[in-house]
Short mmCIF file of C-alpha atoms in Angstrom, two decimals:
data_model
loop_
_atom_site.label_atom_id
_atom_site.label_comp_id
_atom_site.label_asym_id
_atom_site.label_seq_id
_atom_site.Cartn_x
_atom_site.Cartn_y
_atom_site.Cartn_z
CA UNK A 1 -89.55 29.74 93.43
CA UNK A 2 -90.28 26.29 92.04
CA UNK A 3 -92.31 23.23 92.99
CA UNK A 4 -90.71 20.42 94.98
CA UNK A 5 -92.31 17.24 96.31
CA UNK A 6 -90.60 15.00 98.86
CA UNK A 7 -92.39 11.87 99.99
CA UNK A 8 -92.69 8.13 100.31
CA UNK A 9 -95.21 5.61 99.03
CA UNK A 10 -95.91 1.92 98.55
CA UNK A 11 -93.43 1.99 95.67
CA UNK A 12 -90.45 2.92 97.84
CA UNK A 13 -91.24 1.88 101.40
CA UNK A 14 -92.07 -1.39 103.18
CA UNK A 15 -95.37 -1.50 105.05
CA UNK A 16 -93.54 -1.37 108.39
CA UNK A 17 -92.07 2.04 107.52
CA UNK A 18 -95.32 3.36 106.02
CA UNK A 19 -97.21 2.32 109.14
CA UNK A 20 -94.75 4.14 111.39
CA UNK A 21 -94.89 7.22 109.16
CA UNK A 22 -98.70 7.30 108.89
CA UNK A 23 -100.29 10.65 109.78
CA UNK A 24 -103.89 11.56 110.46
CA UNK A 25 -105.42 14.90 109.48
CA UNK A 26 -103.96 16.66 112.51
CA UNK A 27 -100.50 15.26 111.84
CA UNK A 28 -100.74 16.33 108.18
CA UNK A 29 -101.60 19.88 109.25
CA UNK A 30 -98.64 19.96 111.62
CA UNK A 31 -96.28 18.68 108.92
CA UNK A 32 -97.44 21.36 106.45
CA UNK A 33 -96.93 24.03 109.11
CA UNK A 34 -93.45 22.67 109.90
CA UNK A 35 -92.53 22.75 106.20
CA UNK A 36 -93.61 26.39 105.92
CA UNK A 37 -91.72 27.38 109.07
CA UNK A 38 -88.51 25.69 107.86
CA UNK A 39 -87.43 28.77 105.92
CA UNK A 40 -87.26 27.04 102.53
CA UNK A 41 -90.96 26.72 101.69
CA UNK A 42 -93.28 29.64 101.00
CA UNK A 43 -96.28 27.28 100.65
CA UNK A 44 -96.81 23.63 101.52
CA UNK A 45 -99.52 20.99 101.36
CA UNK A 46 -99.42 17.41 102.65
CA UNK A 47 -101.02 14.40 100.97
CA UNK A 48 -101.30 11.65 103.60
CA UNK A 49 -103.02 8.37 102.73
CA UNK A 50 -102.75 4.75 103.83
CA UNK A 51 -99.88 4.14 101.38
CA UNK A 52 -98.52 7.62 100.67
CA UNK A 53 -97.03 10.58 102.54
CA UNK A 54 -95.95 13.51 100.38
CA UNK A 55 -95.14 17.17 100.97
CA UNK A 56 -95.64 19.53 98.02
CA UNK A 57 -93.94 22.90 98.50
CA UNK A 58 -92.92 26.06 96.69
CA UNK A 59 -89.21 26.45 97.45
CA UNK A 60 -86.53 28.95 96.46
CA UNK A 61 -83.58 26.51 96.61
CA UNK A 62 -83.43 22.86 95.66
CA UNK A 63 -80.94 21.37 98.13
CA UNK A 64 -82.19 23.41 101.06
CA UNK A 65 -85.76 22.46 100.14
CA UNK A 66 -85.00 18.73 100.05
CA UNK A 67 -83.11 18.96 103.34
CA UNK A 68 -85.81 20.96 105.14
CA UNK A 69 -88.77 18.93 103.85
CA UNK A 70 -87.03 15.67 104.78
CA UNK A 71 -86.34 17.10 108.24
CA UNK A 72 -89.98 18.17 108.60
CA UNK A 73 -91.18 14.67 107.67
CA UNK A 74 -88.73 13.19 110.16
CA UNK A 75 -89.93 15.53 112.91
CA UNK A 76 -93.61 14.81 112.27
CA UNK A 77 -93.26 11.03 112.01
CA UNK A 78 -90.57 10.51 114.64
CA UNK A 79 -88.43 8.56 112.17
CA UNK A 80 -84.78 9.64 111.85
CA UNK A 81 -83.75 11.19 108.54
CA UNK A 82 -81.02 8.53 108.30
CA UNK A 83 -83.71 5.82 108.31
CA UNK A 84 -86.14 7.71 106.10
CA UNK A 85 -83.61 8.81 103.49
CA UNK A 86 -83.57 5.63 101.39
CA UNK A 87 -87.38 5.51 101.32
CA UNK A 88 -87.98 9.17 100.46
CA UNK A 89 -88.07 10.31 96.84
CA UNK A 90 -88.30 13.76 95.31
CA UNK A 91 -89.61 15.39 92.15
CA UNK A 92 -88.75 18.93 91.16
CA UNK A 93 -90.20 21.49 88.78
CA UNK A 94 -92.03 20.02 85.81
CA UNK A 95 -91.52 16.47 87.11
CA UNK A 96 -93.28 17.42 90.35
CA UNK A 97 -96.27 18.68 88.37
CA UNK A 98 -96.30 15.47 86.31
CA UNK A 99 -96.16 13.40 89.51
CA UNK A 100 -99.06 15.28 91.12
CA UNK A 101 -101.26 14.94 88.04
CA UNK A 102 -100.33 11.23 87.82
CA UNK A 103 -101.30 10.72 91.45
CA UNK A 104 -104.58 12.62 91.05
CA UNK A 105 -105.43 10.53 88.00
CA UNK A 106 -105.08 7.32 90.02
CA UNK A 107 -102.14 6.12 87.91
CA UNK A 108 -99.75 5.87 90.86
CA UNK A 109 -102.24 4.15 93.16
CA UNK A 110 -101.98 0.62 94.44
CA UNK A 111 -105.20 -0.12 92.56
CA UNK A 112 -104.65 1.71 89.29
CA UNK A 113 -107.54 3.97 88.38
CA UNK A 114 -109.11 4.12 91.85
CA UNK A 115 -110.94 7.38 92.46
CA UNK A 116 -110.50 7.59 96.24
CA UNK A 117 -107.27 9.55 95.79
CA UNK A 118 -109.22 12.51 94.35
CA UNK A 119 -111.04 12.92 97.65
CA UNK A 120 -107.71 12.71 99.47
CA UNK A 121 -106.18 15.44 97.28
CA UNK A 122 -109.28 17.57 97.86
CA UNK A 123 -109.01 17.07 101.63
CA UNK A 124 -105.31 18.04 101.55
CA UNK A 125 -106.12 21.23 99.66
CA UNK A 126 -108.92 22.10 102.08
CA UNK A 127 -106.62 21.67 105.10
CA UNK A 128 -104.01 23.91 103.49
CA UNK A 129 -106.59 26.58 102.68
CA UNK A 130 -107.97 26.53 106.22
CA UNK A 131 -104.52 26.70 107.83
CA UNK A 132 -103.03 29.23 105.43
CA UNK A 133 -100.17 26.98 104.30
CA UNK A 134 -101.53 26.96 100.75
CA UNK A 135 -101.15 30.18 98.78
CA UNK A 136 -102.09 31.18 95.28
CA UNK A 137 -99.56 28.92 93.54
CA UNK A 138 -100.40 25.62 95.25
CA UNK A 139 -104.12 26.42 95.35
CA UNK A 140 -104.13 26.85 91.58
CA UNK A 141 -101.97 23.76 91.03
CA UNK A 142 -104.07 21.43 93.20
CA UNK A 143 -107.27 22.73 91.62
CA UNK A 144 -105.74 21.79 88.28
CA UNK A 145 -104.79 18.35 89.63
CA UNK A 146 -108.38 17.74 90.74
CA UNK A 147 -109.59 18.72 87.29
CA UNK A 148 -107.04 16.37 85.66
CA UNK A 149 -108.12 13.49 87.90
CA UNK A 150 -111.77 14.07 87.08
CA UNK A 151 -110.95 14.26 83.40
CA UNK A 152 -109.10 10.91 83.56
CA UNK A 153 -112.13 9.32 85.20
CA UNK A 154 -114.58 10.81 82.70
CA UNK A 155 -112.64 10.18 79.50
CA UNK A 156 -110.96 6.84 80.20
CA UNK A 157 -113.30 4.90 82.47
CA UNK A 158 -110.30 3.81 84.56
CA UNK A 159 -112.38 4.29 87.70
CA UNK A 160 -114.36 1.29 86.43
CA UNK A 161 -111.24 -0.74 85.65
CA UNK A 162 -111.04 -2.07 89.18
CA UNK A 163 -114.64 -3.23 88.96
CA UNK A 164 -113.91 -4.97 85.67
CA UNK A 165 -110.91 -6.77 87.15
CA UNK A 166 -112.94 -8.08 90.09
CA UNK A 167 -115.72 -9.21 87.77
CA UNK A 168 -113.24 -10.93 85.46
CA UNK A 169 -111.55 -12.67 88.40
CA UNK A 170 -114.86 -14.03 89.66
CA UNK A 171 -116.14 -15.09 86.25
CA UNK A 172 -114.30 -18.39 86.59
CA UNK A 173 -115.02 -18.87 90.30
CA UNK A 174 -117.85 -21.38 89.94
CA UNK A 175 -115.65 -23.64 87.83
CA UNK A 176 -113.32 -23.91 90.84
CA UNK A 177 -115.58 -23.79 93.91
CA UNK A 178 -119.05 -24.57 92.57
CA UNK A 179 -122.25 -22.61 93.17
CA UNK A 180 -121.39 -19.19 94.64
CA UNK A 181 -124.71 -19.10 96.49
CA UNK A 182 -123.33 -21.84 98.76
CA UNK A 183 -119.82 -20.41 98.95
CA UNK A 184 -118.04 -18.40 101.63
CA UNK A 185 -115.55 -15.65 100.82
CA UNK A 186 -112.69 -13.95 102.64
CA UNK A 187 -111.64 -10.42 101.64
CA UNK A 188 -108.22 -9.41 102.93
CA UNK A 189 -107.89 -5.61 103.19
CA UNK A 190 -110.45 -2.84 103.62
CA UNK A 191 -109.40 -0.24 101.06
CA UNK A 192 -111.29 0.87 97.97
CA UNK A 193 -110.45 -2.22 95.90
CA UNK A 194 -111.24 -4.57 98.78
CA UNK A 195 -114.56 -2.78 99.30
CA UNK A 196 -115.30 -3.25 95.60
CA UNK A 197 -114.47 -6.96 95.88
CA UNK A 198 -116.69 -7.40 98.95
CA UNK A 199 -119.67 -5.66 97.36
CA UNK A 200 -119.22 -7.60 94.11
CA UNK A 201 -119.13 -10.91 95.99
CA UNK A 202 -122.22 -9.89 97.96
CA UNK A 203 -124.07 -8.87 94.80
CA UNK A 204 -123.22 -12.20 93.17
CA UNK A 205 -124.95 -13.97 95.99
CA UNK A 206 -122.02 -15.39 97.97
CA UNK A 207 -123.41 -16.93 101.16
CA UNK A 208 -121.08 -15.17 103.60
CA UNK A 209 -118.29 -12.57 103.32
CA UNK A 210 -115.61 -12.19 105.98
CA UNK A 211 -113.26 -9.17 106.00
CA UNK A 212 -109.76 -9.26 107.49
CA UNK A 213 -107.78 -6.07 108.04
CA UNK A 214 -105.00 -4.72 110.23
CA UNK A 215 -107.38 -2.03 111.52
CA UNK A 216 -110.35 -3.88 113.10
CA UNK A 217 -112.65 -0.85 112.90
CA UNK A 218 -112.23 -0.59 109.12
CA UNK A 219 -112.80 -4.34 108.75
CA UNK A 220 -116.02 -4.10 110.77
CA UNK A 221 -117.35 -1.17 108.73
CA UNK A 222 -116.84 -2.99 105.44
CA UNK A 223 -118.20 -6.27 106.82
CA UNK A 224 -121.34 -4.56 108.11
CA UNK A 225 -121.93 -3.02 104.68
CA UNK A 226 -122.21 -6.51 103.12
CA UNK A 227 -123.82 -8.29 106.07
CA UNK A 228 -120.64 -10.22 106.87
CA UNK A 229 -118.22 -10.49 109.76
CA UNK A 230 -114.70 -9.25 110.48
CA UNK A 231 -111.45 -10.67 111.85
CA UNK A 232 -108.18 -8.92 112.76
CA UNK A 233 -105.48 -9.61 110.19
CA UNK A 234 -102.97 -9.80 113.04
CA UNK A 235 -104.84 -12.63 114.81
CA UNK A 236 -103.23 -15.72 113.28
CA UNK A 237 -105.76 -18.18 114.71
CA UNK A 238 -108.77 -16.15 113.52
CA UNK A 239 -107.23 -15.59 110.10
CA UNK A 240 -106.41 -19.30 109.75
CA UNK A 241 -110.02 -20.23 110.61
CA UNK A 242 -111.35 -17.69 108.09
CA UNK A 243 -108.97 -19.02 105.43
CA UNK A 244 -110.02 -22.61 106.14
CA UNK A 245 -113.70 -21.71 105.74
CA UNK A 246 -113.32 -19.58 102.62
CA UNK A 247 -114.01 -20.94 99.15
CA UNK A 248 -112.96 -17.67 97.53
CA UNK A 249 -110.18 -15.45 98.90
CA UNK A 250 -109.62 -11.95 97.51
CA UNK A 251 -106.63 -9.99 98.76
CA UNK A 252 -105.66 -6.37 98.13
CA UNK A 253 -104.00 -4.74 101.12
CA UNK A 254 -101.37 -2.44 99.64
CA UNK A 255 -98.72 -4.09 101.81
CA UNK A 256 -95.11 -4.50 100.76
CA UNK A 257 -94.40 -8.20 101.24
CA UNK A 258 -96.63 -11.25 101.29
CA UNK A 259 -99.73 -11.08 103.47
CA UNK A 260 -100.69 -14.69 102.73
CA UNK A 261 -97.66 -16.95 102.64
CA UNK A 262 -97.61 -20.62 101.68
CA UNK A 263 -97.15 -21.77 105.29
CA UNK A 264 -100.27 -19.93 106.51
CA UNK A 265 -102.43 -21.13 103.61
CA UNK A 266 -101.19 -24.73 103.98
CA UNK A 267 -102.01 -24.64 107.71
CA UNK A 268 -105.50 -23.37 106.94
CA UNK A 269 -106.05 -26.06 104.29
CA UNK A 270 -105.13 -28.70 106.85
CA UNK A 271 -108.19 -27.57 108.80
CA UNK A 272 -110.42 -27.17 105.75
CA UNK A 273 -113.20 -29.72 105.32
CA UNK A 274 -113.12 -31.96 102.28
CA UNK A 275 -115.68 -32.56 99.58
CA UNK A 276 -117.10 -36.06 99.20
CA UNK A 277 -114.50 -37.68 101.43
CA UNK A 278 -111.57 -36.37 99.37
CA UNK A 279 -108.92 -33.89 100.50
CA UNK A 280 -109.58 -30.26 101.38
CA UNK A 281 -112.16 -28.58 99.13
CA UNK A 282 -110.75 -26.45 96.29
CA UNK A 283 -110.14 -22.74 96.80
CA UNK A 284 -109.84 -19.77 94.45
CA UNK A 285 -107.34 -17.13 95.61
CA UNK A 286 -107.50 -13.79 93.79
CA UNK A 287 -104.55 -11.43 94.32
CA UNK A 288 -105.40 -7.89 93.20
CA UNK A 289 -102.46 -6.24 94.94
CA UNK A 290 -99.38 -4.65 93.43
CA UNK A 291 -96.91 -5.75 94.70
CA UNK A 292 -98.47 -9.14 95.29
CA UNK A 293 -100.12 -10.04 98.59
CA UNK A 294 -100.02 -13.78 97.95
CA UNK A 295 -96.83 -15.83 98.06
CA UNK A 296 -96.34 -17.39 94.57
CA UNK A 297 -95.68 -20.71 96.34
CA UNK A 298 -99.38 -20.82 97.30
CA UNK A 299 -100.17 -21.73 93.67
CA UNK A 300 -98.24 -25.00 94.15
CA UNK A 301 -100.57 -26.16 96.93
CA UNK A 302 -102.92 -28.92 95.79
CA UNK A 303 -106.46 -27.71 95.26
CA UNK A 304 -105.59 -24.00 95.22
CA UNK A 305 -106.04 -21.86 92.09
CA UNK A 306 -104.29 -18.47 92.27
CA UNK A 307 -105.24 -15.63 89.92
CA UNK A 308 -103.21 -12.39 89.95
CA UNK A 309 -103.22 -9.12 88.05
CA UNK A 310 -100.84 -10.45 85.41
CA UNK A 311 -103.09 -13.43 84.69
CA UNK A 312 -106.19 -11.23 84.65
CA UNK A 313 -104.72 -8.80 82.17
CA UNK A 314 -103.55 -11.62 79.92
CA UNK A 315 -107.01 -13.14 80.09
CA UNK A 316 -108.66 -9.82 79.22
CA UNK A 317 -106.20 -9.23 76.38
CA UNK A 318 -107.10 -12.62 74.87
CA UNK A 319 -110.81 -11.83 75.18
CA UNK A 320 -111.47 -8.34 73.78
CA UNK A 321 -115.17 -8.54 74.64
CA UNK A 322 -114.53 -9.35 78.29
CA UNK A 323 -115.17 -6.75 81.01
CA UNK A 324 -112.17 -4.47 81.43
CA UNK A 325 -110.54 -5.55 78.20
CA UNK A 326 -109.86 -1.90 77.44
CA UNK A 327 -107.72 -1.44 80.55
CA UNK A 328 -104.48 -1.15 78.59
CA UNK A 329 -105.98 1.38 76.19
CA UNK A 330 -107.47 3.25 79.14
CA UNK A 331 -104.08 3.48 80.83
CA UNK A 332 -102.48 4.78 77.64
CA UNK A 333 -105.23 7.38 77.22
CA UNK A 334 -104.92 8.42 80.87
CA UNK A 335 -101.18 8.85 80.51
CA UNK A 336 -101.73 10.95 77.36
CA UNK A 337 -104.18 13.16 79.26
CA UNK A 338 -101.66 13.70 82.05
CA UNK A 339 -98.91 14.59 79.56
CA UNK A 340 -101.23 16.99 77.73
CA UNK A 341 -102.22 18.70 80.98
CA UNK A 342 -98.60 18.99 82.12
CA UNK A 343 -97.67 20.67 78.83
CA UNK A 344 -100.64 23.03 79.18
CA UNK A 345 -99.54 23.87 82.72
CA UNK A 346 -96.00 24.56 81.54
CA UNK A 347 -97.27 26.86 78.78
CA UNK A 348 -99.46 28.69 81.28
CA UNK A 349 -96.54 29.10 83.69
CA UNK A 350 -94.23 30.39 80.97
CA UNK A 351 -96.85 32.87 79.77
CA UNK A 352 -97.40 34.06 83.35
CA UNK A 353 -93.65 34.32 83.91
CA UNK A 354 -93.16 36.87 81.11
CA UNK A 355 -96.14 38.93 82.31
CA UNK A 356 -93.88 41.20 84.44
CA UNK A 357 -91.89 42.09 81.32
CA UNK A 358 -95.06 42.94 79.40
CA UNK A 359 -96.38 44.96 82.34
CA UNK A 360 -93.09 46.82 82.74
CA UNK A 361 -92.94 47.58 79.01
CA UNK A 362 -96.48 48.94 78.95
CA UNK A 363 -95.83 50.92 82.13
CA UNK A 364 -92.76 52.48 80.52
CA UNK A 365 -94.77 53.34 77.41
CA UNK A 366 -97.53 54.88 79.52
CA UNK A 367 -95.02 57.04 81.40
CA UNK A 368 -93.47 58.22 78.12
CA UNK A 369 -96.89 59.05 76.63
CA UNK A 370 -98.00 60.89 79.77
CA UNK A 371 -94.81 62.92 79.79
CA UNK A 372 -95.11 63.88 76.10
CA UNK A 373 -98.80 64.76 76.41
CA UNK A 374 -97.96 66.90 79.42
CA UNK A 375 -95.34 68.78 77.42
CA UNK A 376 -97.81 69.20 74.54
CA UNK A 377 -100.43 70.70 76.85
CA UNK A 378 -97.82 73.03 78.32
CA UNK A 379 -96.72 74.28 74.89
CA UNK A 380 -100.26 74.81 73.59
CA UNK A 381 -101.29 76.67 76.71
CA UNK A 382 -104.71 77.13 78.27
CA UNK A 383 -106.25 78.54 75.07
CA UNK A 384 -105.77 75.27 73.13
CA UNK A 385 -108.89 73.59 71.79
CA UNK A 386 -109.67 70.72 74.26
CA UNK A 387 -110.98 68.51 71.46
CA UNK A 388 -107.76 68.95 69.49
CA UNK A 389 -105.62 68.15 72.53
CA UNK A 390 -107.74 65.08 73.35
CA UNK A 391 -107.50 63.81 69.77
CA UNK A 392 -103.73 64.30 69.76
CA UNK A 393 -103.50 62.37 73.05
CA UNK A 394 -105.57 59.51 71.62
CA UNK A 395 -103.42 59.44 68.49
CA UNK A 396 -100.22 59.10 70.55
CA UNK A 397 -101.77 56.28 72.59
CA UNK A 398 -102.86 54.49 69.40
CA UNK A 399 -99.41 54.72 67.89
CA UNK A 400 -97.75 53.37 71.04
CA UNK A 401 -100.29 50.56 71.39
CA UNK A 402 -99.70 49.49 67.78
CA UNK A 403 -95.94 49.56 68.25
CA UNK A 404 -96.16 47.44 71.43
CA UNK A 405 -98.77 44.99 70.14
CA UNK A 406 -96.42 42.73 68.17
CA UNK A 407 -93.63 42.38 70.77
CA UNK A 408 -96.04 41.78 73.67
CA UNK A 409 -98.15 39.25 71.78
CA UNK A 410 -95.05 37.59 70.39
CA UNK A 411 -93.31 37.22 73.75
CA UNK A 412 -96.41 35.58 75.23
CA UNK A 413 -96.72 33.22 72.27
CA UNK A 414 -93.05 32.25 72.39
CA UNK A 415 -93.27 31.66 76.14
CA UNK A 416 -96.32 29.44 75.74
CA UNK A 417 -94.87 27.43 72.86
CA UNK A 418 -91.37 26.81 74.15
CA UNK A 419 -88.35 28.08 75.97
CA UNK A 420 -87.65 31.10 73.71
CA UNK A 421 -89.91 33.33 75.75
CA UNK A 422 -87.26 33.78 78.43
CA UNK A 423 -84.61 35.02 75.99
CA UNK A 424 -87.14 37.24 74.18
CA UNK A 425 -88.25 38.75 77.51
CA UNK A 426 -84.61 39.34 78.46
CA UNK A 427 -84.00 41.04 75.09
CA UNK A 428 -86.99 43.33 75.63
CA UNK A 429 -85.72 44.27 79.07
CA UNK A 430 -82.29 45.02 77.70
CA UNK A 431 -83.53 47.00 74.68
CA UNK A 432 -86.01 49.12 76.64
CA UNK A 433 -83.91 49.44 79.80
CA UNK A 434 -86.48 47.72 82.00
CA UNK A 435 -85.38 47.04 85.55
CA UNK A 436 -85.66 43.73 87.43
CA UNK A 437 -85.66 40.10 86.42
CA UNK A 438 -88.48 38.06 84.95
CA UNK A 439 -89.97 35.35 87.14
CA UNK A 440 -89.28 32.86 84.37
CA UNK A 441 -85.57 33.58 84.73
CA UNK A 442 -85.89 32.93 88.46
CA UNK A 443 -87.58 29.62 87.85
CA UNK A 444 -84.97 28.63 85.31
CA UNK A 445 -82.31 29.41 87.87
CA UNK A 446 -83.90 27.05 90.40
CA UNK A 447 -84.09 24.26 87.85
CA UNK A 448 -80.54 25.01 86.79
CA UNK A 449 -79.41 24.41 90.35
CA UNK A 450 -81.02 20.99 90.17
CA UNK A 451 -79.25 20.17 86.92
CA UNK A 452 -75.88 21.21 88.31
CA UNK A 453 -76.41 18.93 91.29
CA UNK A 454 -75.99 15.94 88.95
CA UNK A 455 -78.99 14.17 90.44
CA UNK A 456 -82.39 13.21 89.09
CA UNK A 457 -85.78 12.45 90.56
CA UNK A 458 -84.94 8.75 90.33
CA UNK A 459 -82.40 9.27 93.10
CA UNK A 460 -83.40 8.96 96.74
CA UNK A 461 -83.38 11.85 99.16
CA UNK A 462 -80.46 10.16 100.93
CA UNK A 463 -78.37 10.48 97.75
CA UNK A 464 -79.30 14.13 97.39
CA UNK A 465 -78.44 14.93 100.99
CA UNK A 466 -75.15 13.06 100.64
CA UNK A 467 -74.30 15.26 97.64
CA UNK A 468 -74.68 18.45 99.67
CA UNK A 469 -71.22 19.64 100.75
CA UNK A 470 -70.70 20.16 104.45
CA UNK A 471 -70.93 23.81 105.46
CA UNK A 472 -67.57 25.53 105.81
CA UNK A 473 -67.20 26.83 109.37
CA UNK A 474 -66.82 30.56 109.61
CA UNK A 475 -63.61 31.62 111.34
CA UNK A 476 -64.11 34.01 114.28
CA UNK A 477 -62.97 37.59 113.66
CA UNK A 478 -59.33 38.26 114.51
CA UNK A 479 -58.80 40.29 117.67
CA UNK A 480 -57.57 43.86 117.26
CA UNK A 481 -53.82 44.27 117.03
CA UNK A 482 -53.69 46.14 120.32
CA UNK A 483 -55.59 43.36 122.11
CA UNK A 484 -58.44 45.69 122.98
CA UNK A 485 -62.16 45.02 122.57
CA UNK A 486 -63.45 44.82 119.03
#
């Protein structure tokens, strides 16, 4: 068995596909159950967020696992596999572990470093535990992922990076729009970064904050938290009016494609009041999304100043004392933490994989000792001194324990430090005539199947499925020569 993740996210799918594939908690439960009932997955857990849908599963075969997980996603979302294939990605084995830890650390999020994803991973684990789709392997792995995510937050401060970016973006706002106490702001989006922007604007004393979002209920909740109002992002007239009134616009929706294009902003500026009889009053547009929410052509509109993530990071790099200036260093440290934790997980898995060999070796030794002690007792008879027999038995056990100490400790150390543990375990099994196969060999076989497929995790699921040869039809049995019933 080995770990496989098949999924889609803001990095591979347009917002239209992500919206159609979105699942609530009930849908996520049903998808995990479908994955487990497919025949390929022994355990499964589903991570479903506003910009991510992933199935993590323990599978015994790579190609069958990809095929069955993709089919389960298709069945749960109603999207055909043919349409989903180019948007779905996969990670297998160690790369799947690295991906999960990266996600839990907030490094694969739309807003890098955001901590909301930890709660989403925790909710996914809880659903799997309640429904029985998560067993010992995935339970342990997701608990590790939660610990890695918490460690990234604690040791890097990346969970504060988003706050620093918002603060840095607004530091130059008054130079563009004047006194913030008399300004109005529009926040496009209602996710964690948008919520941070809205609360920061409110704390800085902005006169009024309006929130626009595709889901009106989420927009209203965020607007109420800052004493503002909400408009549907899909209502062009309402959005244009909010854009025309806003001095500061902050956008971070997680959409693929431009949410604010030059045509919409130009139309809003045509309705925007001027300042002192001149043209429309200046506006600051802050784009915190990746990919960008704001059409680059907006920056060419007269009176509009656009600030994006690239500009913010350059500004912070030029000013080491500015808030969030350590973002780059924080990202590097976070990545180092993830790599360290992945290596630790691999060492733990390798050590656990040779445990059956150690157990079998010690069991064999125990059987040999018990047999020899039994023969000794039989030879000495009932008149033998019990203390002498007991001391002889202890001496035999001590000798065997000392003889087994070095090979058992060494095989665990080799497994933890590198790939030699598998060959050492195989040698022990061969030398001592131990039956069965180590679980590490089984895992290596699963990964070997992936290597022989001549694909990598950078390929899409569609490419993997296309590489699977069509099943050869089984010919019906030939009728008996005499034409009678078989």
